[in-house]
Amino acid sequence: MTTAQDNMPAIALRWHRDGTGAALATVVETWGSAPRPVGSQLAISGQGDIMGSVSGGCVEGAVVVEALEALEAGAPRLLEYGVSDDEAFAVGLACGGTIRILVEPVGDAIPEALLAELVSKTEAREAVGYEVNTQVWTRRLVSPNEAYGERFLSDKSGFDCARFVTIHNPPLRMAIVGAVHIAQPLVTMARLAGFDPVLIDPREAFASAARFPGDVLVHDWPDEALEAFAPDHRCAVVTLSHDPKIDDPALTVALRSKAFYVGALGSTRTHAKRVDRLMQAGFSPDDIARIHAPVGLDIGGKSPAEIAVSIMAQIILQLRGPKGRKT
């Protein structure tokens, strides 16, 4: 789920505690070309205010009406809508589909204490799943260690038999090493794609607030900075400095981590020299094969922004595409 979607429980909780009442609507199943993926959420207040989306605008109006009625009745509802070809075209899709939406009033269907715990865990950047048994209407929170391990890894909410789980993962992270021109558009693109980016460069003249206003800047040496950053399976690491004194220490830490993506700027010849240095440092060919180099998809990018697009596309392909492929 994206960061914006993860805010929906917090918004619904706030409306409920303000006394206006609230319901959460969640996409639980889709068929065909549905406008929003499973797990997408819409928060609805008792006054009809909305935040989020379950259909990109196709059926939100109908969902709001159902949510207000569910709030009055104090019971959950499972809704199903067919999105016509005309409606789908209006929100940028080529054809229609069908979506199934679970509407849950806060306080009556979702216990306030359970929702508050969910919000607390997501704000603490903990991975947590919200499970609903739609046969007996019980609810609980689950961690990746308890259940749904593969769903947490793939950010995939969905049904397992009668149990639907909404996955609330912490935001994706990206460590960008080297405050070069490419880093400027890449930081912005990463944030727009739902990542929390951190820019690492010991050269304060490069990694300055003037060049990267509002961004998180770390001026420690890259290996120390990345050790503190602690890359995990929801983290991408990109080295851009083109200076072995900066990039190699970062790659040393990245290759020993669980980062799902490791990329390094440089030509094929530059990377061959990098491979020799890493082999001498004790890394195996399989370790080094994790590095995407030259970094980015080969789309013919020339400008810093175009190269940043190619890097961002490769990162997303590695994250969301078929597993086990080298892109």
Short mmCIF file of C-alpha atoms in Angstrom, two decimals:
data_model
loop_
_atom_site.label_atom_id
_atom_site.label_comp_id
_atom_site.label_asym_id
_atom_site.label_seq_id
_atom_site.Cartn_x
_atom_site.Cartn_y
_atom_site.Cartn_z
CA MET A 1 0.00 0.00 0.00
CA THR A 2 1.07 3.54 -0.57
CA THR A 3 1.75 6.03 2.13
CA ALA A 4 -1.42 7.94 1.26
CA GLN A 5 -3.51 4.78 1.61
CA ASP A 6 -1.93 3.98 4.95
CA ASN A 7 -3.26 7.33 6.24
CA MET A 8 -6.89 6.32 5.74
CA PRO A 9 -7.23 4.45 9.06
CA ALA A 10 -5.74 7.46 10.89
CA ILE A 11 -8.16 9.84 9.18
CA ALA A 12 -11.14 7.59 9.97
CA LEU A 13 -10.02 7.31 13.60
CA ARG A 14 -9.72 11.07 13.91
CA TRP A 15 -13.22 11.64 12.47
CA HIS A 16 -14.64 9.01 14.81
CA ARG A 17 -13.02 10.60 17.85
CA ASP A 18 -14.16 14.05 16.76
CA GLY A 19 -17.72 12.80 17.08
CA THR A 20 -18.65 13.05 13.39
CA GLY A 21 -18.53 9.30 12.88
CA ALA A 22 -16.50 7.45 10.25
CA ALA A 23 -16.38 4.37 8.07
CA LEU A 24 -13.58 2.71 6.15
CA ALA A 25 -14.22 1.33 2.67
CA THR A 26 -11.64 -1.15 1.34
CA VAL A 27 -11.35 -2.78 -2.08
CA VAL A 28 -11.30 -6.51 -1.30
CA GLU A 29 -11.61 -8.09 -4.75
CA THR A 30 -11.34 -7.02 -8.37
CA TRP A 31 -12.10 -8.61 -11.73
CA GLY A 32 -11.09 -7.26 -15.10
CA SER A 33 -9.63 -3.78 -15.42
CA ALA A 34 -10.71 -2.39 -12.04
CA PRO A 35 -9.72 1.25 -11.43
CA ARG A 36 -8.00 0.70 -8.06
CA PRO A 37 -6.06 -2.32 -6.72
CA VAL A 38 -7.10 -4.56 -3.85
CA GLY A 39 -6.32 -2.87 -0.53
CA SER A 40 -7.16 0.64 -1.72
CA GLN A 41 -9.13 2.54 0.90
CA LEU A 42 -11.61 5.38 1.24
CA ALA A 43 -12.37 7.06 4.57
CA ILE A 44 -15.89 8.50 4.88
CA SER A 45 -17.02 10.80 7.67
CA GLY A 46 -20.53 10.90 9.09
CA GLN A 47 -20.92 14.26 7.31
CA GLY A 48 -20.05 12.77 3.93
CA ASP A 49 -16.45 14.00 3.73
CA ILE A 50 -14.09 11.61 1.96
CA MET A 51 -10.36 10.96 1.70
CA GLY A 52 -8.67 8.34 -0.44
CA SER A 53 -10.12 6.35 -3.31
CA VAL A 54 -11.58 2.95 -4.11
CA SER A 55 -12.38 3.43 -7.80
CA GLY A 56 -10.72 6.55 -9.12
CA GLY A 57 -14.08 8.32 -9.08
CA CYS A 58 -16.30 5.70 -10.75
CA VAL A 59 -18.37 4.56 -7.75
CA GLU A 60 -17.25 6.80 -4.86
CA GLY A 61 -20.64 8.53 -4.74
CA ALA A 62 -22.49 5.25 -4.32
CA VAL A 63 -20.01 4.04 -1.71
CA VAL A 64 -20.51 7.21 0.34
CA VAL A 65 -24.29 6.63 0.37
CA GLU A 66 -23.80 3.02 1.47
CA ALA A 67 -21.25 4.06 4.11
CA LEU A 68 -23.63 6.62 5.65
CA GLU A 69 -26.37 3.99 5.79
CA ALA A 70 -23.91 1.49 7.33
CA LEU A 71 -22.96 4.08 9.96
CA GLU A 72 -26.62 4.52 10.86
CA ALA A 73 -27.18 0.76 11.00
CA GLY A 74 -23.88 0.09 12.81
CA ALA A 75 -23.04 -2.92 10.63
CA PRO A 76 -20.52 -3.71 7.86
CA ARG A 77 -21.51 -4.15 4.23
CA LEU A 78 -19.99 -5.94 1.25
CA LEU A 79 -20.68 -4.05 -1.96
CA GLU A 80 -20.12 -5.08 -5.56
CA TYR A 81 -19.98 -2.77 -8.57
CA GLY A 82 -19.46 -3.32 -12.25
CA VAL A 83 -17.47 -0.49 -13.78
CA SER A 84 -18.67 0.04 -17.34
CA ASP A 85 -16.40 0.67 -20.30
CA ASP A 86 -17.54 4.31 -20.44
CA GLU A 87 -16.85 4.88 -16.72
CA ALA A 88 -13.49 3.14 -16.99
CA PHE A 89 -12.49 5.29 -19.98
CA ALA A 90 -13.35 8.42 -17.97
CA VAL A 91 -10.68 7.50 -15.36
CA GLY A 92 -8.05 6.52 -17.91
CA LEU A 93 -8.70 2.79 -18.37
CA ALA A 94 -9.15 0.96 -21.65
CA CYS A 95 -11.99 -1.26 -20.45
CA GLY A 96 -14.28 -1.90 -17.51
CA GLY A 97 -14.19 -4.33 -14.61
CA THR A 98 -15.81 -5.30 -11.33
CA ILE A 99 -14.83 -4.33 -7.81
CA ARG A 100 -15.97 -5.62 -4.43
CA ILE A 101 -15.78 -3.22 -1.50
CA LEU A 102 -15.99 -3.81 2.25
CA VAL A 103 -17.51 -0.92 4.22
CA GLU A 104 -16.89 -0.93 8.00
CA PRO A 105 -18.25 1.67 10.44
CA VAL A 106 -15.68 2.66 13.05
CA GLY A 107 -16.76 1.86 16.60
CA ASP A 108 -19.51 -0.56 15.61
CA ALA A 109 -17.78 -2.83 13.09
CA ILE A 110 -14.14 -1.86 13.70
CA PRO A 111 -13.46 -1.53 17.45
CA GLU A 112 -11.91 1.86 18.21
CA ALA A 113 -9.12 0.26 20.25
CA LEU A 114 -8.19 -2.07 17.37
CA LEU A 115 -8.12 0.79 14.86
CA ALA A 116 -6.05 2.90 17.26
CA GLU A 117 -3.54 0.05 17.59
CA LEU A 118 -3.35 -0.26 13.79
CA VAL A 119 -2.72 3.48 13.46
CA SER A 120 -0.10 3.37 16.21
CA LYS A 121 1.78 0.53 14.54
CA THR A 122 1.77 2.13 11.10
CA GLU A 123 2.93 5.45 12.53
CA ALA A 124 5.78 3.55 14.23
CA ARG A 125 6.71 2.11 10.81
CA GLU A 126 5.79 -1.44 11.81
CA ALA A 127 4.46 -3.88 9.24
CA VAL A 128 0.95 -4.92 10.25
CA GLY A 129 -2.01 -6.64 8.64
CA TYR A 130 -5.67 -6.01 9.40
CA GLU A 131 -7.57 -9.29 9.07
CA VAL A 132 -11.35 -9.63 8.77
CA ASN A 133 -13.14 -12.97 8.82
CA THR A 134 -16.14 -12.18 6.64
CA GLN A 135 -18.04 -15.29 7.74
CA VAL A 136 -18.19 -14.52 11.45
CA TRP A 137 -17.06 -10.84 11.29
CA THR A 138 -14.15 -11.12 13.66
CA ARG A 139 -11.14 -8.82 13.33
CA ARG A 140 -7.54 -8.90 14.46
CA LEU A 141 -4.12 -7.48 13.66
CA VAL A 142 -1.35 -9.78 12.42
CA SER A 143 2.40 -9.38 11.96
CA PRO A 144 4.55 -10.84 9.16
CA ASN A 145 5.89 -13.39 11.63
CA GLU A 146 2.40 -14.72 12.39
CA ALA A 147 0.84 -15.05 8.94
CA TYR A 148 0.70 -13.80 5.36
CA GLY A 149 4.48 -13.59 4.99
CA GLU A 150 4.34 -13.64 1.19
CA ARG A 151 1.63 -10.97 1.15
CA PHE A 152 3.79 -8.68 3.26
CA LEU A 153 6.76 -9.25 0.96
CA SER A 154 4.72 -8.42 -2.14
CA ASP A 155 2.53 -5.66 -0.65
CA LYS A 156 -0.50 -7.70 -1.70
CA SER A 157 -3.74 -7.42 0.26
CA GLY A 158 -6.37 -10.06 -0.49
CA PHE A 159 -8.57 -12.99 0.51
CA ASP A 160 -7.33 -16.28 1.94
CA CYS A 161 -10.53 -18.35 2.10
CA ALA A 162 -13.01 -16.23 4.10
CA ARG A 163 -10.31 -14.08 5.66
CA PHE A 164 -9.41 -10.79 4.04
CA VAL A 165 -6.21 -9.07 5.08
CA THR A 166 -5.22 -5.49 4.33
CA ILE A 167 -1.44 -5.17 4.30
CA HIS A 168 -0.05 -2.01 5.92
CA ASN A 169 3.68 -2.03 5.24
CA PRO A 170 5.97 0.78 6.30
CA PRO A 171 6.97 3.14 3.46
CA LEU A 172 9.55 1.94 1.00
CA ARG A 173 12.97 3.55 1.46
CA MET A 174 15.74 4.59 -0.88
CA ALA A 175 19.34 5.45 -0.07
CA ILE A 176 20.91 7.59 -2.79
CA VAL A 177 24.68 7.84 -2.51
CA GLY A 178 26.24 10.80 -4.31
CA ALA A 179 24.60 14.22 -4.52
CA VAL A 180 25.16 14.63 -8.27
CA HIS A 181 22.77 16.20 -10.79
CA ILE A 182 20.90 12.92 -11.35
CA ALA A 183 20.15 12.74 -7.63
CA GLN A 184 18.07 15.93 -7.77
CA PRO A 185 15.24 14.57 -9.97
CA LEU A 186 15.66 11.06 -8.54
CA VAL A 187 14.92 12.21 -4.99
CA THR A 188 11.73 13.89 -6.18
CA MET A 189 10.63 10.89 -8.27
CA ALA A 190 11.34 8.49 -5.42
CA ARG A 191 9.14 10.50 -3.06
CA LEU A 192 6.32 10.69 -5.62
CA ALA A 193 6.52 6.90 -6.03
CA GLY A 194 6.00 6.36 -2.29
CA PHE A 195 9.60 5.99 -1.14
CA ASP A 196 11.25 7.76 1.79
CA PRO A 197 14.53 8.89 0.19
CA VAL A 198 17.76 9.71 2.03
CA LEU A 199 20.69 11.36 0.26
CA ILE A 200 24.17 10.35 1.46
CA ASP A 201 27.31 12.28 0.53
CA PRO A 202 30.21 13.32 2.78
CA ARG A 203 30.82 16.31 0.49
CA GLU A 204 28.68 19.01 2.07
CA ALA A 205 29.13 21.31 -0.91
CA PHE A 206 27.34 18.70 -3.03
CA ALA A 207 24.74 17.55 -0.49
CA SER A 208 23.64 21.03 0.52
CA ALA A 209 20.25 22.34 1.54
CA ALA A 210 20.48 24.85 -1.28
CA ARG A 211 20.72 22.06 -3.89
CA PHE A 212 18.31 19.68 -2.12
CA PRO A 213 15.81 21.86 -0.21
CA GLY A 214 13.69 19.89 2.24
CA ASP A 215 15.44 16.58 1.59
CA VAL A 216 17.06 14.35 4.22
CA LEU A 217 20.83 14.78 3.88
CA VAL A 218 23.49 12.65 5.59
CA HIS A 219 27.12 13.78 5.48
CA ASP A 220 28.69 10.72 7.11
CA TRP A 221 30.96 8.42 5.13
CA PRO A 222 28.72 6.14 3.00
CA ASP A 223 29.50 2.86 4.76
CA GLU A 224 28.79 4.41 8.18
CA ALA A 225 25.66 6.11 6.89
CA LEU A 226 24.31 2.92 5.31
CA GLU A 227 25.08 0.84 8.39
CA ALA A 228 22.92 3.28 10.38
CA PHE A 229 20.28 3.29 7.61
CA ALA A 230 20.12 -0.54 7.84
CA PRO A 231 18.82 -1.47 4.36
CA ASP A 232 16.15 -4.17 4.44
CA HIS A 233 13.90 -5.90 1.90
CA ARG A 234 11.88 -2.67 1.47
CA CYS A 235 14.91 -0.60 0.61
CA ALA A 236 16.68 0.34 -2.64
CA VAL A 237 20.28 1.55 -2.72
CA VAL A 238 21.63 3.59 -5.64
CA THR A 239 25.21 4.86 -5.93
CA LEU A 240 25.70 7.83 -8.23
CA SER A 241 28.93 9.58 -7.26
CA HIS A 242 31.05 7.78 -9.90
CA ASP A 243 33.87 7.96 -7.35
CA PRO A 244 35.09 4.57 -6.01
CA LYS A 245 36.08 6.19 -2.71
CA ILE A 246 32.40 7.01 -2.13
CA ASP A 247 30.52 4.33 -4.06
CA ASP A 248 32.54 1.24 -3.07
CA PRO A 249 32.03 1.59 0.71
CA ALA A 250 28.29 2.00 0.11
CA LEU A 251 28.16 -1.06 -2.16
CA THR A 252 30.07 -3.08 0.43
CA VAL A 253 27.27 -2.50 2.94
CA ALA A 254 24.44 -2.77 0.39
CA LEU A 255 25.59 -6.16 -0.91
CA ARG A 256 25.63 -7.54 2.62
CA SER A 257 22.12 -6.29 3.27
CA LYS A 258 18.66 -7.48 2.22
CA ALA A 259 18.04 -4.46 -0.03
CA PHE A 260 15.77 -5.56 -2.88
CA TYR A 261 17.64 -3.34 -5.36
CA VAL A 262 21.27 -2.25 -5.65
CA GLY A 263 22.24 -0.02 -8.56
CA ALA A 264 25.47 1.76 -9.52
CA LEU A 265 26.08 4.52 -12.03
CA GLY A 266 28.91 4.03 -14.50
CA SER A 267 29.76 2.65 -17.92
CA THR A 268 30.37 -1.02 -18.68
CA ARG A 269 34.10 -0.38 -18.47
CA THR A 270 33.72 1.42 -15.13
CA HIS A 271 31.66 -1.47 -13.79
CA ALA A 272 34.26 -4.03 -14.90
CA LYS A 273 36.85 -2.22 -12.77
CA ARG A 274 34.32 -2.10 -9.93
CA VAL A 275 33.79 -5.85 -10.20
CA ASP A 276 37.54 -6.44 -9.88
CA ARG A 277 37.70 -4.31 -6.73
CA LEU A 278 34.71 -6.05 -5.16
CA MET A 279 36.13 -9.49 -6.01
CA GLN A 280 39.37 -8.51 -4.29
CA ALA A 281 37.29 -7.40 -1.29
CA GLY A 282 35.91 -10.94 -1.00
CA PHE A 283 32.54 -10.72 -2.75
CA SER A 284 31.44 -13.65 -4.87
CA PRO A 285 30.20 -13.41 -8.47
CA ASP A 286 26.65 -14.06 -7.20
CA ASP A 287 26.97 -11.17 -4.74
CA ILE A 288 28.20 -8.81 -7.44
CA ALA A 289 25.49 -9.96 -9.86
CA ARG A 290 22.96 -8.22 -7.61
CA ILE A 291 24.26 -4.85 -8.80
CA HIS A 292 22.31 -3.23 -11.63
CA ALA A 293 25.06 -1.61 -13.65
CA PRO A 294 25.06 0.43 -15.75
CA VAL A 295 22.18 1.59 -13.58
CA GLY A 296 18.67 2.05 -15.02
CA LEU A 297 16.67 0.60 -17.90
CA ASP A 298 18.16 1.21 -21.33
CA ILE A 299 15.68 3.81 -22.61
CA GLY A 300 18.28 6.04 -24.22
CA GLY A 301 18.13 8.65 -21.48
CA LYS A 302 20.60 11.53 -21.79
CA SER A 303 19.62 14.29 -19.35
CA PRO A 304 19.77 13.86 -15.55
CA ALA A 305 15.96 13.71 -15.43
CA GLU A 306 15.76 11.08 -18.17
CA ILE A 307 18.40 8.95 -16.44
CA ALA A 308 16.49 9.33 -13.16
CA VAL A 309 13.34 8.07 -14.94
CA SER A 310 15.26 5.00 -16.15
CA ILE A 311 16.56 4.30 -12.63
CA MET A 312 13.14 4.72 -11.03
CA ALA A 313 11.54 2.46 -13.66
CA GLN A 314 14.13 -0.26 -13.05
CA ILE A 315 13.63 -0.07 -9.29
CA ILE A 316 9.85 -0.43 -9.65
CA LEU A 317 10.25 -3.28 -12.14
CA GLN A 318 12.53 -5.07 -9.69
CA LEU A 319 10.03 -4.48 -6.88
CA ARG A 320 6.78 -5.26 -8.69
CA GLY A 321 7.77 -7.35 -11.70
CA PRO A 322 8.27 -11.13 -11.95
CA LYS A 323 10.53 -12.25 -9.13
CA GLY A 324 13.96 -13.62 -9.81
CA ARG A 325 14.53 -11.71 -13.05
CA LYS A 326 17.60 -9.57 -13.62
CA THR A 327 16.43 -6.29 -15.16
#
